[in-house]
Amino acid sequence: MARLLITGGAGFIGANFVQHWLEQHPGDRLVALDALTYAGNLDNLRAAQGREEFRFVHGSIGDSALVEQLLCEERLDTVVHFAAESHVDRSIEGPDAFIETNILGTHTLLKAARRMWLEEKTVPVHRFHHVSTDEVYGSLGPDDPAFTESTPYAPNSPYSASKASSDHLVRAYHHTYGLATTISNCSNNYGPYQFAEKLIPLMIAQLLQGKSLPVYGDGLNVRDWLHVHDHCRGIEAILRRGVVGEVYNIGGGTECENIRLVRMLCALVDEHLRATSALRARFPQSAVARGERSEQLIRFVTDRPGHDRRYAIDSRKIQRECAFRSSISLEAGLRSTVSWYIGREESSKTGWQRALAG
């Protein structure tokens, strides 16, 4: 039985991972650590609360005493490190928080793990898994091959630079001190519990309120989209079958231009709202409720500084070494995501509802 510390456990991907692990590995001990900043929400962990094998701790990854205490008293043998500042626009406006959390916070975790696992030897075997992003690799041209694990790092935003720095620290702690680490670099995630500042939940919120849909530049920036449930399965596969010291890319295999993605969301929201008069009554400001088409809400806006043109992931290594393949198509994933957000229980505590209200 594993005993896991999940950092950022009340955030988007962390909360989905908690639910996935509890479903797939009943009896394992899970401790979720989260500072509950703007993107973390205890409501995301509602399904886990009350389960004997689960514990939530409100605290920061930068609190070395707390992290060491948890590793020791809970005899935790695995860290899955999700906690991060992750929104590129926020990193451009205020990069300091990204340096503090993504670099210094990760280093605090690594130091605590080294002390407890390598020096105090609190557990016989251990694993430190670091969750990172494909953005550390930079930007691709339209005909460039997809990112592999050997692609040189070329981060272009304060966010991706901070994640690249944390990746290097994790690698260094393995090669210098012998910490048993693995790293995964994933493509753009989407799905339940994502905070409403990110593209997909933001577009859904705007659509339901009949507000304009801001699309950067010409809308032709390309991203590979990975459903969060597939991402959780990929991390699970790395923990079970991955080689210590290795890096694994996790992609959805679904490259899509931003403007095409937004139009897909328009069509899906319109389809849902046309299906029942109750939904149209619930969202009277939506385009469909006004007898219009949602695509009319699309507005092209000034591109953000340093906007990477294209991301694409080569996932053959994780397929080969960990027997993992993503299984959720973009069309099916978007449909279920739209349904989830539309049907989300109203709560003033959720970022989703704050977005609808704002």
CSV table of C-alpha atoms in Angstrom, one decimal:
chain,number,residue,atom,x,y,z
A,1,MET,CA,0.0,0.0,0.0
A,2,ALA,CA,1.4,3.4,-1.0
A,3,ARG,CA,1.3,6.5,1.2
A,4,LEU,CA,1.1,9.6,-0.9
A,5,LEU,CA,1.5,13.4,-0.4
A,6,ILE,CA,-0.4,15.3,-3.1
A,7,THR,CA,0.7,18.9,-3.2
A,8,GLY,CA,-1.8,21.3,-4.7
A,9,GLY,CA,-4.4,18.7,-3.9
A,10,ALA,CA,-7.4,21.1,-3.9
A,11,GLY,CA,-6.5,22.5,-7.3
A,12,PHE,CA,-7.7,21.4,-10.7
A,13,ILE,CA,-5.4,18.5,-11.6
A,14,GLY,CA,-4.6,17.7,-7.9
A,15,ALA,CA,-8.2,17.2,-6.9
A,16,ASN,CA,-8.9,15.0,-10.0
A,17,PHE,CA,-5.8,12.9,-9.1
A,18,VAL,CA,-7.0,12.5,-5.5
A,19,GLN,CA,-10.3,11.2,-6.7
A,20,HIS,CA,-8.7,8.9,-9.3
A,21,TRP,CA,-6.3,7.4,-6.8
A,22,LEU,CA,-8.9,6.8,-4.2
A,23,GLU,CA,-11.1,5.0,-6.8
A,24,GLN,CA,-8.2,2.9,-8.2
A,25,HIS,CA,-6.2,2.2,-5.1
A,26,PRO,CA,-8.6,1.8,-2.1
A,27,GLY,CA,-6.7,1.5,1.1
A,28,ASP,CA,-3.8,3.7,0.1
A,29,ARG,CA,-3.2,6.7,2.4
A,30,LEU,CA,-3.5,10.1,0.7
A,31,VAL,CA,-2.6,13.4,2.3
A,32,ALA,CA,-3.5,16.5,0.2
A,33,LEU,CA,-1.5,19.7,1.0
A,34,ASP,CA,-2.8,22.9,-0.4
A,35,ALA,CA,-2.4,26.6,0.5
A,36,LEU,CA,-5.9,27.3,-0.8
A,37,THR,CA,-4.9,30.3,-2.9
A,38,TYR,CA,-7.3,31.7,-5.5
A,39,ALA,CA,-7.2,28.5,-7.6
A,40,GLY,CA,-7.5,26.0,-4.8
A,41,ASN,CA,-10.9,25.0,-3.4
A,42,LEU,CA,-11.9,22.5,-0.8
A,43,ASP,CA,-15.2,22.0,-2.6
A,44,ASN,CA,-13.1,20.2,-5.3
A,45,LEU,CA,-12.4,17.5,-2.7
A,46,ARG,CA,-15.9,17.0,-1.5
A,47,ALA,CA,-16.0,13.4,-2.7
A,48,ALA,CA,-12.8,12.6,-0.7
A,49,GLN,CA,-13.8,14.3,2.5
A,50,GLY,CA,-14.8,11.9,5.3
A,51,ARG,CA,-12.9,8.9,3.9
A,52,GLU,CA,-10.7,7.3,6.5
A,53,GLU,CA,-7.7,7.0,4.1
A,54,PHE,CA,-7.8,10.7,3.2
A,55,ARG,CA,-6.5,13.7,5.0
A,56,PHE,CA,-6.5,17.4,3.9
A,57,VAL,CA,-3.8,19.8,5.3
A,58,HIS,CA,-4.1,23.5,4.8
A,59,GLY,CA,-0.5,24.7,4.3
A,60,SER,CA,2.2,25.8,2.0
A,61,ILE,CA,4.8,23.7,0.2
A,62,GLY,CA,7.2,26.5,1.3
A,63,ASP,CA,6.8,25.5,5.0
A,64,SER,CA,9.7,23.1,5.4
A,65,ALA,CA,8.8,22.2,9.0
A,66,LEU,CA,5.2,21.3,8.0
A,67,VAL,CA,6.4,19.2,5.0
A,68,GLU,CA,8.9,17.3,7.0
A,69,GLN,CA,6.4,16.7,9.8
A,70,LEU,CA,3.9,15.2,7.3
A,71,LEU,CA,6.5,13.0,5.6
A,72,CYS,CA,7.6,11.7,9.0
A,73,GLU,CA,4.4,11.3,11.0
A,74,GLU,CA,2.4,9.9,8.1
A,75,ARG,CA,5.3,7.8,6.9
A,76,LEU,CA,4.7,9.0,3.4
A,77,ASP,CA,6.7,7.3,0.7
A,78,THR,CA,5.5,9.1,-2.4
A,79,VAL,CA,5.2,12.8,-3.3
A,80,VAL,CA,3.1,13.8,-6.4
A,81,HIS,CA,3.9,17.5,-6.8
A,82,PHE,CA,1.1,19.4,-8.6
A,83,ALA,CA,1.3,22.7,-6.6
A,84,ALA,CA,2.2,25.5,-8.9
A,85,GLU,CA,1.3,28.9,-10.2
A,86,SER,CA,0.3,28.1,-13.7
A,87,HIS,CA,-1.4,30.9,-15.6
A,88,VAL,CA,0.8,32.5,-18.2
A,89,ASP,CA,-1.0,35.9,-18.2
A,90,ARG,CA,-0.6,36.2,-14.4
A,91,SER,CA,3.1,35.4,-14.8
A,92,ILE,CA,3.5,38.2,-17.3
A,93,GLU,CA,1.7,40.7,-14.9
A,94,GLY,CA,3.4,39.5,-11.7
A,95,PRO,CA,6.2,36.9,-12.0
A,96,ASP,CA,7.4,37.0,-8.4
A,97,ALA,CA,4.7,34.6,-7.2
A,98,PHE,CA,5.8,32.1,-9.9
A,99,ILE,CA,9.4,32.3,-8.7
A,100,GLU,CA,8.4,31.8,-5.1
A,101,THR,CA,6.0,28.9,-5.6
A,102,ASN,CA,7.4,27.0,-8.6
A,103,ILE,CA,11.1,27.3,-7.9
A,104,LEU,CA,11.5,28.0,-4.2
A,105,GLY,CA,8.5,25.9,-3.2
A,106,THR,CA,9.7,22.9,-5.2
A,107,HIS,CA,13.2,23.3,-3.7
A,108,THR,CA,11.7,23.2,-0.2
A,109,LEU,CA,9.9,20.0,-1.0
A,110,LEU,CA,13.1,18.5,-2.4
A,111,LYS,CA,15.1,19.4,0.7
A,112,ALA,CA,12.4,17.9,3.0
A,113,ALA,CA,12.3,14.7,0.9
A,114,ARG,CA,16.0,14.4,1.0
A,115,ARG,CA,16.2,14.9,4.7
A,116,MET,CA,13.4,12.5,5.6
A,117,TRP,CA,14.0,9.8,3.0
A,118,LEU,CA,17.7,9.8,2.5
A,119,GLU,CA,19.1,11.1,5.8
A,120,GLU,CA,16.4,10.0,8.4
A,121,LYS,CA,15.4,7.0,6.3
A,122,THR,CA,11.8,7.2,7.4
A,123,VAL,CA,10.7,4.8,4.6
A,124,PRO,CA,12.5,1.9,2.8
A,125,VAL,CA,11.6,3.0,-0.7
A,126,HIS,CA,10.3,6.4,-2.0
A,127,ARG,CA,9.4,8.3,-5.1
A,128,PHE,CA,9.2,12.1,-5.8
A,129,HIS,CA,7.1,12.7,-8.9
A,130,HIS,CA,7.2,16.2,-10.3
A,131,VAL,CA,4.4,17.4,-12.6
A,132,SER,CA,5.5,19.9,-15.3
A,133,THR,CA,4.5,21.3,-18.6
A,134,ASP,CA,5.3,21.1,-22.3
A,135,GLU,CA,5.7,24.9,-22.3
A,136,VAL,CA,9.3,24.4,-21.0
A,137,TYR,CA,10.3,23.3,-24.5
A,138,GLY,CA,9.3,26.7,-26.1
A,139,SER,CA,7.4,27.1,-29.4
A,140,LEU,CA,7.1,25.0,-32.5
A,141,GLY,CA,6.7,26.1,-36.2
A,142,PRO,CA,3.8,24.6,-38.2
A,143,ASP,CA,6.0,21.8,-39.7
A,144,ASP,CA,8.3,21.1,-36.7
A,145,PRO,CA,8.3,17.7,-35.1
A,146,ALA,CA,6.6,17.3,-31.8
A,147,PHE,CA,8.4,17.8,-28.5
A,148,THR,CA,10.2,14.8,-27.2
A,149,GLU,CA,11.9,14.2,-23.8
A,150,SER,CA,15.2,15.3,-25.4
A,151,THR,CA,14.0,18.5,-26.9
A,152,PRO,CA,16.2,21.4,-25.5
A,153,TYR,CA,14.5,23.7,-23.0
A,154,ALA,CA,13.5,27.1,-24.4
A,155,PRO,CA,10.9,28.7,-22.1
A,156,ASN,CA,9.4,31.9,-23.3
A,157,SER,CA,7.3,33.2,-20.4
A,158,PRO,CA,8.0,33.7,-16.7
A,159,TYR,CA,5.7,30.8,-16.0
A,160,SER,CA,7.4,28.3,-18.3
A,161,ALA,CA,10.8,29.6,-17.1
A,162,SER,CA,9.9,28.9,-13.5
A,163,LYS,CA,8.7,25.4,-14.4
A,164,ALA,CA,11.9,24.7,-16.3
A,165,SER,CA,13.9,25.8,-13.3
A,166,SER,CA,11.9,23.4,-11.0
A,167,ASP,CA,12.5,20.6,-13.5
A,168,HIS,CA,16.2,21.2,-13.4
A,169,LEU,CA,16.2,21.1,-9.6
A,170,VAL,CA,14.3,17.8,-9.5
A,171,ARG,CA,16.8,16.3,-12.0
A,172,ALA,CA,19.7,17.7,-9.9
A,173,TYR,CA,18.4,16.1,-6.7
A,174,HIS,CA,18.3,12.8,-8.4
A,175,HIS,CA,21.7,12.9,-10.0
A,176,THR,CA,23.5,14.6,-7.0
A,177,TYR,CA,21.8,13.1,-4.0
A,178,GLY,CA,20.2,9.9,-5.3
A,179,LEU,CA,16.6,11.0,-4.7
A,180,ALA,CA,14.3,8.7,-6.6
A,181,THR,CA,12.5,11.1,-8.9
A,182,THR,CA,10.4,11.1,-12.1
A,183,ILE,CA,9.2,14.1,-14.1
A,184,SER,CA,6.2,14.4,-16.5
A,185,ASN,CA,5.7,17.2,-19.0
A,186,CYS,CA,2.1,17.4,-20.0
A,187,SER,CA,0.2,19.3,-22.7
A,188,ASN,CA,-2.8,21.6,-22.0
A,189,ASN,CA,-5.2,20.0,-19.6
A,190,TYR,CA,-9.0,20.5,-19.4
A,191,GLY,CA,-11.9,18.9,-17.6
A,192,PRO,CA,-13.8,19.1,-14.3
A,193,TYR,CA,-12.8,21.6,-11.6
A,194,GLN,CA,-10.5,23.7,-13.8
A,195,PHE,CA,-10.4,27.3,-12.5
A,196,ALA,CA,-12.3,29.7,-14.7
A,197,GLU,CA,-9.4,31.9,-15.9
A,198,LYS,CA,-8.2,29.1,-18.2
A,199,LEU,CA,-9.4,29.1,-21.8
A,200,ILE,CA,-12.0,26.3,-21.9
A,201,PRO,CA,-13.9,27.1,-18.6
A,202,LEU,CA,-13.6,30.8,-19.4
A,203,MET,CA,-15.2,30.4,-22.8
A,204,ILE,CA,-18.0,28.3,-21.3
A,205,ALA,CA,-18.7,30.9,-18.6
A,206,GLN,CA,-18.8,33.7,-21.2
A,207,LEU,CA,-21.0,31.7,-23.5
A,208,LEU,CA,-23.6,31.0,-20.7
A,209,GLN,CA,-23.7,34.7,-19.9
A,210,GLY,CA,-23.8,35.9,-23.5
A,211,LYS,CA,-20.5,37.8,-23.1
A,212,SER,CA,-17.9,38.2,-25.8
A,213,LEU,CA,-15.3,35.5,-26.4
A,214,PRO,CA,-11.8,37.0,-26.5
A,215,VAL,CA,-9.4,35.1,-28.7
A,216,TYR,CA,-5.8,36.2,-28.8
A,217,GLY,CA,-4.3,37.3,-32.1
A,218,ASP,CA,-5.5,35.5,-35.2
A,219,GLY,CA,-6.6,32.5,-33.2
A,220,LEU,CA,-4.3,30.1,-35.1
A,221,ASN,CA,-2.1,29.2,-32.1
A,222,VAL,CA,-2.1,25.5,-31.7
A,223,ARG,CA,-2.2,23.4,-28.5
A,224,ASP,CA,-2.3,19.7,-27.8
A,225,TRP,CA,-5.2,19.0,-25.4
A,226,LEU,CA,-5.1,16.4,-22.7
A,227,HIS,CA,-8.2,15.5,-20.7
A,228,VAL,CA,-7.4,15.6,-17.0
A,229,HIS,CA,-8.6,12.0,-16.4
A,230,ASP,CA,-6.1,10.8,-19.0
A,231,HIS,CA,-3.4,12.9,-17.3
A,232,CYS,CA,-4.1,11.2,-14.0
A,233,ARG,CA,-3.9,7.8,-15.6
A,234,GLY,CA,-0.6,8.8,-17.2
A,235,ILE,CA,0.9,9.9,-13.8
A,236,GLU,CA,-0.3,6.6,-12.3
A,237,ALA,CA,1.4,4.7,-15.1
A,238,ILE,CA,4.7,6.5,-14.4
A,239,LEU,CA,4.5,5.8,-10.7
A,240,ARG,CA,3.8,2.1,-11.4
A,241,ARG,CA,6.1,1.5,-14.3
A,242,GLY,CA,8.3,4.5,-14.9
A,243,VAL,CA,12.1,4.3,-14.5
A,244,VAL,CA,13.5,6.4,-11.7
A,245,GLY,CA,15.4,9.4,-13.0
A,246,GLU,CA,13.5,9.5,-16.3
A,247,VAL,CA,11.2,12.2,-17.9
A,248,TYR,CA,8.0,11.3,-19.6
A,249,ASN,CA,5.9,13.4,-21.9
A,250,ILE,CA,2.1,13.0,-21.6
A,251,GLY,CA,0.0,14.3,-24.5
A,252,GLY,CA,-3.5,13.9,-25.7
A,253,GLY,CA,-2.6,13.6,-29.4
A,254,THR,CA,-5.2,16.2,-30.3
A,255,GLU,CA,-3.6,19.3,-31.8
A,256,CYS,CA,-6.2,22.1,-32.3
A,257,GLU,CA,-6.1,25.7,-33.2
A,258,ASN,CA,-7.5,28.0,-30.6
A,259,ILE,CA,-10.2,29.4,-32.9
A,260,ARG,CA,-11.3,25.9,-33.8
A,261,LEU,CA,-11.5,25.0,-30.2
A,262,VAL,CA,-13.6,28.0,-29.3
A,263,ARG,CA,-16.0,27.3,-32.2
A,264,MET,CA,-16.4,23.7,-31.0
A,265,LEU,CA,-17.3,25.0,-27.6
A,266,CYS,CA,-19.8,27.4,-29.1
A,267,ALA,CA,-21.5,24.5,-31.0
A,268,LEU,CA,-21.6,22.3,-27.9
A,269,VAL,CA,-23.0,25.0,-25.6
A,270,ASP,CA,-25.6,25.9,-28.2
A,271,GLU,CA,-26.6,22.2,-28.5
A,272,HIS,CA,-27.0,21.9,-24.8
A,273,LEU,CA,-29.1,25.1,-24.5
A,274,ARG,CA,-31.3,24.3,-27.4
A,275,ALA,CA,-32.1,20.9,-25.9
A,276,THR,CA,-34.2,22.1,-23.0
A,277,SER,CA,-36.2,25.3,-22.3
A,278,ALA,CA,-35.2,24.9,-18.6
A,279,LEU,CA,-31.5,25.6,-19.5
A,280,ARG,CA,-32.4,28.5,-21.7
A,281,ALA,CA,-34.4,29.9,-18.8
A,282,ARG,CA,-31.5,29.4,-16.4
A,283,PHE,CA,-29.1,31.3,-18.8
A,284,PRO,CA,-31.4,33.9,-20.3
A,285,GLN,CA,-28.5,36.1,-21.4
A,286,SER,CA,-26.9,33.3,-23.6
A,287,ALA,CA,-27.0,33.8,-27.4
A,288,VAL,CA,-29.3,30.8,-27.8
A,289,ALA,CA,-31.8,32.2,-25.3
A,290,ARG,CA,-31.8,35.4,-27.4
A,291,GLY,CA,-32.4,33.5,-30.6
A,292,GLU,CA,-28.8,33.9,-31.8
A,293,ARG,CA,-25.7,31.8,-32.5
A,294,SER,CA,-22.8,31.8,-30.0
A,295,GLU,CA,-20.1,32.2,-32.7
A,296,GLN,CA,-21.3,35.7,-33.1
A,297,LEU,CA,-19.7,36.4,-29.7
A,298,ILE,CA,-16.1,35.7,-30.9
A,299,ARG,CA,-13.9,38.8,-30.7
A,300,PHE,CA,-10.2,38.8,-31.7
A,301,VAL,CA,-8.1,40.8,-29.3
A,302,THR,CA,-4.5,41.9,-29.1
A,303,ASP,CA,-2.1,39.0,-28.8
A,304,ARG,CA,-0.3,38.6,-25.5
A,305,PRO,CA,3.5,39.2,-25.3
A,306,GLY,CA,5.6,36.2,-26.3
A,307,HIS,CA,2.6,34.0,-27.2
A,308,ASP,CA,4.0,30.6,-28.3
A,309,ARG,CA,2.6,29.6,-31.7
A,310,ARG,CA,2.4,25.8,-31.4
A,311,TYR,CA,2.8,23.0,-28.9
A,312,ALA,CA,2.8,19.3,-29.8
A,313,ILE,CA,3.7,16.3,-27.7
A,314,ASP,CA,5.4,13.1,-28.8
A,315,SER,CA,4.2,10.5,-26.3
A,316,ARG,CA,5.9,7.4,-27.7
A,317,LYS,CA,8.2,7.0,-24.7
A,318,ILE,CA,5.4,6.7,-22.1
A,319,GLN,CA,3.5,4.4,-24.4
A,320,ARG,CA,6.5,2.2,-24.8
A,321,GLU,CA,7.9,2.2,-21.2
A,322,CYS,CA,4.7,2.6,-19.1
A,323,ALA,CA,2.0,1.1,-21.4
A,324,PHE,CA,0.0,4.3,-21.4
A,325,ARG,CA,-2.1,5.9,-24.1
A,326,SER,CA,-4.6,8.7,-23.8
A,327,SER,CA,-8.1,7.4,-24.4
A,328,ILE,CA,-10.4,10.5,-24.5
A,329,SER,CA,-10.9,12.2,-27.8
A,330,LEU,CA,-11.1,16.0,-27.9
A,331,GLU,CA,-14.7,15.9,-29.1
A,332,ALA,CA,-15.8,13.5,-26.4
A,333,GLY,CA,-13.8,15.3,-23.7
A,334,LEU,CA,-15.2,18.7,-24.6
A,335,ARG,CA,-18.7,17.4,-24.6
A,336,SER,CA,-18.4,15.9,-21.2
A,337,THR,CA,-16.6,19.0,-19.9
A,338,VAL,CA,-19.4,21.4,-21.2
A,339,SER,CA,-22.0,19.1,-19.6
A,340,TRP,CA,-20.1,19.1,-16.3
A,341,TYR,CA,-19.8,22.9,-16.1
A,342,ILE,CA,-23.4,23.5,-17.1
A,343,GLY,CA,-24.6,21.0,-14.5
A,344,ARG,CA,-22.3,22.2,-11.8
A,345,GLU,CA,-24.0,22.7,-8.5
A,346,GLU,CA,-24.2,26.4,-7.8
A,347,SER,CA,-21.9,27.5,-4.9
A,348,SER,CA,-20.5,31.0,-4.3
A,349,LYS,CA,-17.3,29.3,-3.1
A,350,THR,CA,-16.3,28.1,-6.5
A,351,GLY,CA,-14.1,29.9,-9.0
A,352,TRP,CA,-16.6,28.8,-11.7
A,353,GLN,CA,-19.5,30.5,-10.0
A,354,ARG,CA,-17.4,33.6,-9.4
A,355,ALA,CA,-16.7,33.7,-13.1
A,356,LEU,CA,-20.4,33.4,-13.9
A,357,ALA,CA,-21.2,36.2,-11.4
A,358,GLY,CA,-18.5,38.5,-12.7
